[in-house]
Coordinates of C-alpha atoms and ligand atoms in Angstrom, one line a residue:
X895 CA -9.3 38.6 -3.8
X896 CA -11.5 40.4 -6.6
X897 CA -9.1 43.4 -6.6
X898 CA -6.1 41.1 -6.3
X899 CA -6.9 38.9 -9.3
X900 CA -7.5 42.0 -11.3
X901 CA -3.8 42.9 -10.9
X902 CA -3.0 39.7 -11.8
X903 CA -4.9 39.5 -14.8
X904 CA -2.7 43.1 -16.3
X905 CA 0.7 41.2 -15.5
X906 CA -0.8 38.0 -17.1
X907 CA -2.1 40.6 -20.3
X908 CA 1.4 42.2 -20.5
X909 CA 3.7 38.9 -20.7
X910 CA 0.9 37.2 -23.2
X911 CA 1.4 40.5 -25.2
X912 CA 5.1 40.5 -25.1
X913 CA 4.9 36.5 -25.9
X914 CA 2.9 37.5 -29.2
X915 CA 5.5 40.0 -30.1
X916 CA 8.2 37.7 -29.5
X917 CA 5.8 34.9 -31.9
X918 CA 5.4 37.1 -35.1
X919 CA 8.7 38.8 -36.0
X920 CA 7.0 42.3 -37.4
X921 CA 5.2 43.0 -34.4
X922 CA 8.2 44.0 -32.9
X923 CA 7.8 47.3 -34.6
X924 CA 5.7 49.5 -32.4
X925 CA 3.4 53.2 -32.6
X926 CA 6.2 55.2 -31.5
X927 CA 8.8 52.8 -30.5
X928 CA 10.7 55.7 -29.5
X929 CA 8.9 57.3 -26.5
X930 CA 11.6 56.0 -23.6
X931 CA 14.7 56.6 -25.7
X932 CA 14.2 59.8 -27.8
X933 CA 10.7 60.9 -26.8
X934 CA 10.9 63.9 -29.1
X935 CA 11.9 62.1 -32.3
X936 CA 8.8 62.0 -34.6
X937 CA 8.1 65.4 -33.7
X938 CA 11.6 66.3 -35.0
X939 CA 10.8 64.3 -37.6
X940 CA 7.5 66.2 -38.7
X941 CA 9.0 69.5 -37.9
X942 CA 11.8 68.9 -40.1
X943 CA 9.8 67.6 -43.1
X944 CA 7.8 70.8 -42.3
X945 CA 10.7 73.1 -42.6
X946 CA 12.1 71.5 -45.5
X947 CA 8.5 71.5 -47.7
X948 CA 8.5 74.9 -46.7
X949 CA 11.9 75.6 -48.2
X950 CA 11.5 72.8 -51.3
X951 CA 7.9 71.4 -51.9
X952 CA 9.2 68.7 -53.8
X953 CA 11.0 67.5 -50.9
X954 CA 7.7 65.4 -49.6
X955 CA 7.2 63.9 -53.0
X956 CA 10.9 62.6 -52.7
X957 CA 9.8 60.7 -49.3
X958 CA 7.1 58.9 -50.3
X959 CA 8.7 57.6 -53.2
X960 CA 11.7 56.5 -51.1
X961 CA 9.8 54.3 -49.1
X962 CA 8.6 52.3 -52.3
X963 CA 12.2 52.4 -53.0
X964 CA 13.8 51.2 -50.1
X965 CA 11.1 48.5 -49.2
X966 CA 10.4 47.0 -52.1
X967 CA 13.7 46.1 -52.5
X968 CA 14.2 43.0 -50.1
X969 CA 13.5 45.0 -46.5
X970 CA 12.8 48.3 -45.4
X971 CA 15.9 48.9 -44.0
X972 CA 17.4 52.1 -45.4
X973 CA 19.7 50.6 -48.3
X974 CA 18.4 52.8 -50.1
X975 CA 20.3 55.7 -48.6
X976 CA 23.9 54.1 -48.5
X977 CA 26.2 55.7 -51.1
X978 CA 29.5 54.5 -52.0
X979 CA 33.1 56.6 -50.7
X980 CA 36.1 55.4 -51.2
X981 CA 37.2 52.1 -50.0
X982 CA 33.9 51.4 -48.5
X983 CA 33.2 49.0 -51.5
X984 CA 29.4 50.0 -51.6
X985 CA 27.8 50.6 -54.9
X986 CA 24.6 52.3 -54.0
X987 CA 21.1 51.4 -55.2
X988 CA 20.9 55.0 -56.1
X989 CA 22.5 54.4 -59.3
X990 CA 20.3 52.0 -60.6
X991 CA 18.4 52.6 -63.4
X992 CA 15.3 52.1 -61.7
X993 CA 16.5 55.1 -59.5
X994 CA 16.6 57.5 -62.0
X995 CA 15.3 61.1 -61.5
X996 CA 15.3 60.6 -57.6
X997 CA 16.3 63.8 -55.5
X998 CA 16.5 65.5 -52.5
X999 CA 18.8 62.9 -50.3
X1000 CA 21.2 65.3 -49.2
X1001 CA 17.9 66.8 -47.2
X1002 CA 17.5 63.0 -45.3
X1003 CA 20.9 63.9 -44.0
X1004 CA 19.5 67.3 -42.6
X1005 CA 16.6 65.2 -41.1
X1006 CA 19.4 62.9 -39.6
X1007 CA 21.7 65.8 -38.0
X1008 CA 18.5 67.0 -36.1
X1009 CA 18.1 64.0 -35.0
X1010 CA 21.3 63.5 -33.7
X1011 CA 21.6 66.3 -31.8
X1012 CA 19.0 65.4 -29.7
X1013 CA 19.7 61.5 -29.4
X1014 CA 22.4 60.3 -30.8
X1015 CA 22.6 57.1 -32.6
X1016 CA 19.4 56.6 -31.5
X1017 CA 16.6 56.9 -34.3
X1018 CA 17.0 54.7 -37.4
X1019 CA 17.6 56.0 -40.8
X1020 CA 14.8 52.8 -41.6
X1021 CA 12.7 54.9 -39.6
X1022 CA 13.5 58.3 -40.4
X1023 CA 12.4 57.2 -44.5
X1024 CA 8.8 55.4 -43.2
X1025 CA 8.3 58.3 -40.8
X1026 CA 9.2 61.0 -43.3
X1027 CA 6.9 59.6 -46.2
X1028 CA 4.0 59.7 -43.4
X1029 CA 4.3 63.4 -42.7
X1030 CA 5.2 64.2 -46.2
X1031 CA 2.1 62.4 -47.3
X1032 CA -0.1 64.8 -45.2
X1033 CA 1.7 67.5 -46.2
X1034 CA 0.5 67.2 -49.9
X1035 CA -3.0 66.2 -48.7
X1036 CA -3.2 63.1 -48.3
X1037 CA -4.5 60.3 -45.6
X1038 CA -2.6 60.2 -42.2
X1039 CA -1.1 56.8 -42.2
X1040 CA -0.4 55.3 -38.7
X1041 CA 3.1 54.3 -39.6
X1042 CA 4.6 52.2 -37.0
X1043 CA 8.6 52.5 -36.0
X1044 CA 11.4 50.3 -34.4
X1045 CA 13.3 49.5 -37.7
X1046 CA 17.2 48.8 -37.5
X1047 CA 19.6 49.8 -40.7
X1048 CA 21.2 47.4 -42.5
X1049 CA 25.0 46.6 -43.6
X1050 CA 24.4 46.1 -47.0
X1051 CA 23.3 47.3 -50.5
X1052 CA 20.9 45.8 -52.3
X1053 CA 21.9 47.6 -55.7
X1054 CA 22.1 44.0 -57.7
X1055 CA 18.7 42.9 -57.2
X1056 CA 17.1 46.3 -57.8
X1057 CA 15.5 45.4 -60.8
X1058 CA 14.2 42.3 -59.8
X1059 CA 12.1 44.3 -57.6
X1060 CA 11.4 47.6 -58.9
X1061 CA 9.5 46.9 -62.3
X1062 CA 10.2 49.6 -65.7
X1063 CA 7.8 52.0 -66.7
X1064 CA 7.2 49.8 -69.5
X1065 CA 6.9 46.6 -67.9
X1066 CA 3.3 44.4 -68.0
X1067 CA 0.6 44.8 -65.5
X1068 CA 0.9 40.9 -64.8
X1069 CA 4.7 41.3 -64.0
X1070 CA 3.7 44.4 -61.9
X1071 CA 0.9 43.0 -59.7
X1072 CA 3.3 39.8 -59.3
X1073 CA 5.8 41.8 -58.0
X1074 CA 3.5 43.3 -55.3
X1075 CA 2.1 40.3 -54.7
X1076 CA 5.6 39.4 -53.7
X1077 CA 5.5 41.6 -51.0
X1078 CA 1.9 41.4 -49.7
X1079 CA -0.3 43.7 -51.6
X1080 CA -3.0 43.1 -53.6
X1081 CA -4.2 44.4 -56.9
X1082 CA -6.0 47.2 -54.8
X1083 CA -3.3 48.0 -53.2
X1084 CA -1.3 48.4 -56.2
X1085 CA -3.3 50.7 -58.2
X1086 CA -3.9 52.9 -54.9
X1087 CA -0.1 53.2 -54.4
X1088 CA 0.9 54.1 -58.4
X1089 CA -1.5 56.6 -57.0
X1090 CA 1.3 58.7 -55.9
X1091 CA 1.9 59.6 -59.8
X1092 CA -0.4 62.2 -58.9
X1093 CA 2.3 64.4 -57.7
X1094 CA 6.0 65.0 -58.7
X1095 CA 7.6 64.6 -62.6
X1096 CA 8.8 62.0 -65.5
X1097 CA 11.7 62.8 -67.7
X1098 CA 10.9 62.5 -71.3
X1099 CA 13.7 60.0 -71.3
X1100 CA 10.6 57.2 -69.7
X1101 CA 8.3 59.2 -72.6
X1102 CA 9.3 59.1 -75.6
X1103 CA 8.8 55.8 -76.7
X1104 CA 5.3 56.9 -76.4
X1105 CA 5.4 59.3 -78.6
X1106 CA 7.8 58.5 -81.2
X1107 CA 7.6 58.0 -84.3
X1108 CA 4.6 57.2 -84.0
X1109 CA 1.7 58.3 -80.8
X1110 CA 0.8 55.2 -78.7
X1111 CA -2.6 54.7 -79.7
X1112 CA -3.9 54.7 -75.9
X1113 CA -2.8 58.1 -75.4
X1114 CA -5.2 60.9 -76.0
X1115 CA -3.8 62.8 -79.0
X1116 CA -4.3 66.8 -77.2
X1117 CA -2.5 64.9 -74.3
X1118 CA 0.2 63.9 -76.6
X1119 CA 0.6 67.2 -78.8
X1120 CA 1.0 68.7 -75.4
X1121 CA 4.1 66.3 -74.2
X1122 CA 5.7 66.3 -77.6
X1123 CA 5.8 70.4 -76.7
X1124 CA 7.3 69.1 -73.6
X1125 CA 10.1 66.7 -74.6
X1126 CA 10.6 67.4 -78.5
X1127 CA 12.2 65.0 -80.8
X1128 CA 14.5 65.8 -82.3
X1129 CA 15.8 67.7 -79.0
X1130 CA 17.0 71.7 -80.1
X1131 CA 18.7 71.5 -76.9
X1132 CA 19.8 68.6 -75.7
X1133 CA 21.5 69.8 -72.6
X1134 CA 18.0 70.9 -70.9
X1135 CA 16.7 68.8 -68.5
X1136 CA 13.3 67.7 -70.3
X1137 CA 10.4 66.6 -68.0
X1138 CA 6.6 66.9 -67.8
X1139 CA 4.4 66.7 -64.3
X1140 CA 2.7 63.9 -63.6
X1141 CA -0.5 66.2 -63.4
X1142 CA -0.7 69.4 -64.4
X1143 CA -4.4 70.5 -62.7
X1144 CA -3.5 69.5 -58.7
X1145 CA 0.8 69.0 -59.4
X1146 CA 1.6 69.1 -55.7
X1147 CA -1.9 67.4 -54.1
X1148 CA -2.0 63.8 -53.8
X1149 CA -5.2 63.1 -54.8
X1150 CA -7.3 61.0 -57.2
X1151 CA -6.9 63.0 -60.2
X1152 CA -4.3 60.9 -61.2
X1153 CA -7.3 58.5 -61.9
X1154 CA -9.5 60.9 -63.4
X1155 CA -6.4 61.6 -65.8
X1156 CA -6.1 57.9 -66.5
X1157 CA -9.7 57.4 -67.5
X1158 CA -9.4 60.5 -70.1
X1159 CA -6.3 58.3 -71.4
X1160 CA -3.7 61.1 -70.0
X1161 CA -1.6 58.4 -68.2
X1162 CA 2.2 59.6 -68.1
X1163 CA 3.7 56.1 -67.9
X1164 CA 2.6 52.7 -70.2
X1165 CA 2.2 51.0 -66.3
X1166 CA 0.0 54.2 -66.0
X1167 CA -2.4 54.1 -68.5
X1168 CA -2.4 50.4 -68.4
X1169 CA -3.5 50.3 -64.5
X1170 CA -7.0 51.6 -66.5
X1171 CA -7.4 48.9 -69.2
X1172 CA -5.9 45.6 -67.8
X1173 CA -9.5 43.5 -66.2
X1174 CA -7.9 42.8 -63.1
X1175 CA -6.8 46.7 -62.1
X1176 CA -9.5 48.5 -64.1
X1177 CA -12.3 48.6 -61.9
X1178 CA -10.1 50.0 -58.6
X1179 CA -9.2 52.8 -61.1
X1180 CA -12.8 53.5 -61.5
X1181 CA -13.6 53.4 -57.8
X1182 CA -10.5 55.9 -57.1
X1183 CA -11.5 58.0 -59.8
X1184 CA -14.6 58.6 -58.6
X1185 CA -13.7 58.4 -54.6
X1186 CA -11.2 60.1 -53.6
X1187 CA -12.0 59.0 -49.7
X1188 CA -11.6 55.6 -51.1
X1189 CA -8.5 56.1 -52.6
X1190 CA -7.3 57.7 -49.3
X1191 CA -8.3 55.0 -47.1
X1192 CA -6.4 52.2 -49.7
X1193 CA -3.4 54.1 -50.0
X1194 CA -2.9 54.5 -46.3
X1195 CA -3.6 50.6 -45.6
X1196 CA -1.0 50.0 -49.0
X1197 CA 1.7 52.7 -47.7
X1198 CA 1.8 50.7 -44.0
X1199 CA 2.0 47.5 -45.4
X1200 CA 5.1 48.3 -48.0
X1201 CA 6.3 50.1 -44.7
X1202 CA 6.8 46.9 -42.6
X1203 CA 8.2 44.8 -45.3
X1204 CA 10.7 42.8 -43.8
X1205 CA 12.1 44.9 -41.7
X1206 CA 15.5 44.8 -39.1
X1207 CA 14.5 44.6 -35.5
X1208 CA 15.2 43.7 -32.4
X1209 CA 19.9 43.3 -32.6
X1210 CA 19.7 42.8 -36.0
X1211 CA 21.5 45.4 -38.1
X1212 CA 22.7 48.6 -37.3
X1213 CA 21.2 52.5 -36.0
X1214 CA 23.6 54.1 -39.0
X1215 CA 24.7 57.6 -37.0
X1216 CA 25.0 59.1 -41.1
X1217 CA 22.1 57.1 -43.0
X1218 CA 24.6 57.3 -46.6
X1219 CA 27.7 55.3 -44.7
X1220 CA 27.5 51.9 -42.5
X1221 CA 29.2 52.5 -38.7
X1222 CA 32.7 51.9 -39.0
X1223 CA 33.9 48.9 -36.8
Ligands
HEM939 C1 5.1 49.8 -61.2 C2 5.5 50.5 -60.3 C3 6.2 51.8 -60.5 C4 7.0 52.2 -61.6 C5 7.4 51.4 -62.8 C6 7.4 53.6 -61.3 C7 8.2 54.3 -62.2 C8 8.5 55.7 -62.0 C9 9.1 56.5 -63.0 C10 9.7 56.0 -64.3 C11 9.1 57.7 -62.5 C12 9.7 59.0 -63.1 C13 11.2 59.1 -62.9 C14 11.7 60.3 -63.6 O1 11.7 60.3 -64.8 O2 12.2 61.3 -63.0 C15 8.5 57.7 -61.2 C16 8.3 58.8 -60.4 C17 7.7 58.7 -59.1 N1 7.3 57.6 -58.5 FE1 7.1 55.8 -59.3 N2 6.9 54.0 -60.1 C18 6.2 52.9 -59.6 C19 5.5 52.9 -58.4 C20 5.6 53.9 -57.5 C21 5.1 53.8 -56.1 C22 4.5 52.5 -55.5 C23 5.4 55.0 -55.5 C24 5.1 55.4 -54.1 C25 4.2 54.9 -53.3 C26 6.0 55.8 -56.5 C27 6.3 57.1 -56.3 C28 6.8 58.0 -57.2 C29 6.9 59.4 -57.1 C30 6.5 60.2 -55.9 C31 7.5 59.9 -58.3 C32 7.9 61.4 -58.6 C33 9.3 61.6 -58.1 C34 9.7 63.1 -58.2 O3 9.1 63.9 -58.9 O4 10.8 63.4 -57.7 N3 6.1 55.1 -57.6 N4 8.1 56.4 -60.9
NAG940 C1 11.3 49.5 -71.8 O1 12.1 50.7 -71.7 C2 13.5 50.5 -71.7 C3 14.2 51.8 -71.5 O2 13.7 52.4 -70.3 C4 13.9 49.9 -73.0 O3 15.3 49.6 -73.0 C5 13.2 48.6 -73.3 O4 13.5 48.1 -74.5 C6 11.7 48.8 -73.1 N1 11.0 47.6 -73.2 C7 9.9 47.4 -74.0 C8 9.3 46.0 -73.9 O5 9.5 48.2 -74.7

């Protein structure tokens, strides 16, 4: 009897489980959801993001800012990635404004064709961003981030509402926060994602009004001689591709420096420098600044929830067999 009921009572705790995933819709997303169907798939994953930071360090920045990208925008559910051919009557988000100076795609559809190979039309392109931007992110030293996966690929572009989503480098804090806020994370959360301005570059282009004609008084004047060296105005040649790294001392680390940089009023961006003088964000800068374990453990917990915003599961959707085109029907 004793022995008997104990049986019963793991049936009983596997049909309650699969009643609570059934419940909440997110849940359905799983620690590797792809252990039965393509048991090799994150390891591709990493091996591939290995290779390819190997080849192009730059490559891992790319990741973890398309998952802000792509999830922000309405659902994670690789939008981000479609690109318009002709006659398919997609215009892809990567045009938007907002998308400006992102690289590297043409490298997703690398991680893709491994990925096909082994299972085909199997993994999600969803997926393949959320699990990229987790072993890209430990690849420039930051916090392992227990990323869950399961995500299906949607039909559809989202390139008309990207702006209503993704806020300007100029926009307020208050519109920033809200924006988050719209998606389920906090004011810490916030300032420990803009965090990942500690690696990768601006173009002068999102600079200049903060140096011309006159210096924004909240930027430290060495700081701005330096960036007026880097993005000069008039331009003597305007066909060069003018940018400046986001942080000069640890460019490819993704630490808290970026703090450090903001309290010494050497923020890049305005929604930079501002994350250290708006009430509300200003203490969090402090903490991170001066904890770069704490800034770690928020940026982890920040990353997975943008990562399961809204996502596809279950038949919704699509498992795109190239992430930049929909399946033809
Ligand atoms: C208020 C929110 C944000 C704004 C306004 C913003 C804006 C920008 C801008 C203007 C650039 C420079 C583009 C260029 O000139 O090439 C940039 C770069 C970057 N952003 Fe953000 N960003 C925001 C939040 C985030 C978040 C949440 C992440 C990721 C968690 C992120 C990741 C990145 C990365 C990694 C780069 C460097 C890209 C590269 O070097 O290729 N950003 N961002
Ligand atoms: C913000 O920057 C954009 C260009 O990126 C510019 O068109 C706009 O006028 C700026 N807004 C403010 C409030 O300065």
């Amino acid at each position: 009897m004793a022995t008997g009921s104990f049986r019963h009572y793991g049936l009983g705790f596997v049909l309650l489980s699969l009643l609570l995933q059934l419940l909440s819709g997110s849940s359905e997303l799983q620690s590797n959801y792809y252990a039965e169907s393509c048991p090799n798939a994150e390891e591709i994953i990493k091996q591939e993001v290995a290779k390819l930071y190997d080849e192009h360090g730059n490559t891992a920045i790319s990741w973890i800012r398309n998952l802000f990208h792509d999830c922000m925008v309405q659902s994670c559910d690789a939008s981000l990635l479609l690109e318009s051919k002709h006659g398919n009557g997609i215009v892809s988000e990567q045009a938007s404004s907002r998308s400006f100076g992102m690289r590297n795609f043409k490298y997703v559809t690398e991680i893709k064709e491994a990925l096909e190979k082994e299972c085909p039309a199997t993994v999600s392109c969803a997926d393949i961003i959320t699990l990229s931007a987790r072993d890209g992110t430990v690849l420039l030293g930051g916090p392992r981030i227990e990323m869950r996966s399961g995500r299906r690929d949607g039909r559809e572009s989202h390139a008309s509402v990207v702006e209503e989503f993704i806020p300007n480098h100029n926009d307020s804090m208050a519109l920033v926060l809200s924006r988050f806020e719209s998606v389920g994370i906090d004011a810490e959360g916030t300032v420990a994602l803009l965090g990942a301005h500690s690696v990768g570059r601006v173009h002068c282009v999102n600079l200049y009004d903060r140096l011309y004609p006159t210096v924004d008084p909240t930027l430290d004047s060495d700081y701005a001689e330096y960036l007026k060296g880097r993005c000069p105005m008039p331009d003597p040649n305007p066909e060069k591709v003018r940018y400046s790294r986001n942080d000069r001392e640890t460019p490819m680390v993704l630490d808290n420096m970026y703090y450090k940089h903001l309290l010494a009023h050497k923020g890049l961006l305005l929604v930079d420098q501002q994350l250290a003088s708006d009430p509300t964000t200003a203490p969090f800068v402090e903490k991170m600044a001066a904890d770069n374990g704490y800034f770690q453990d928020q940026f982890a917990r920040a990353m997975l929830a943008l990562s399961e915003n809204n996502p596809l599961t279950g038949d919704e959707g699509e498992i795109r067999k190239d992430c930049r085109y929909i399946n033809a029907v």
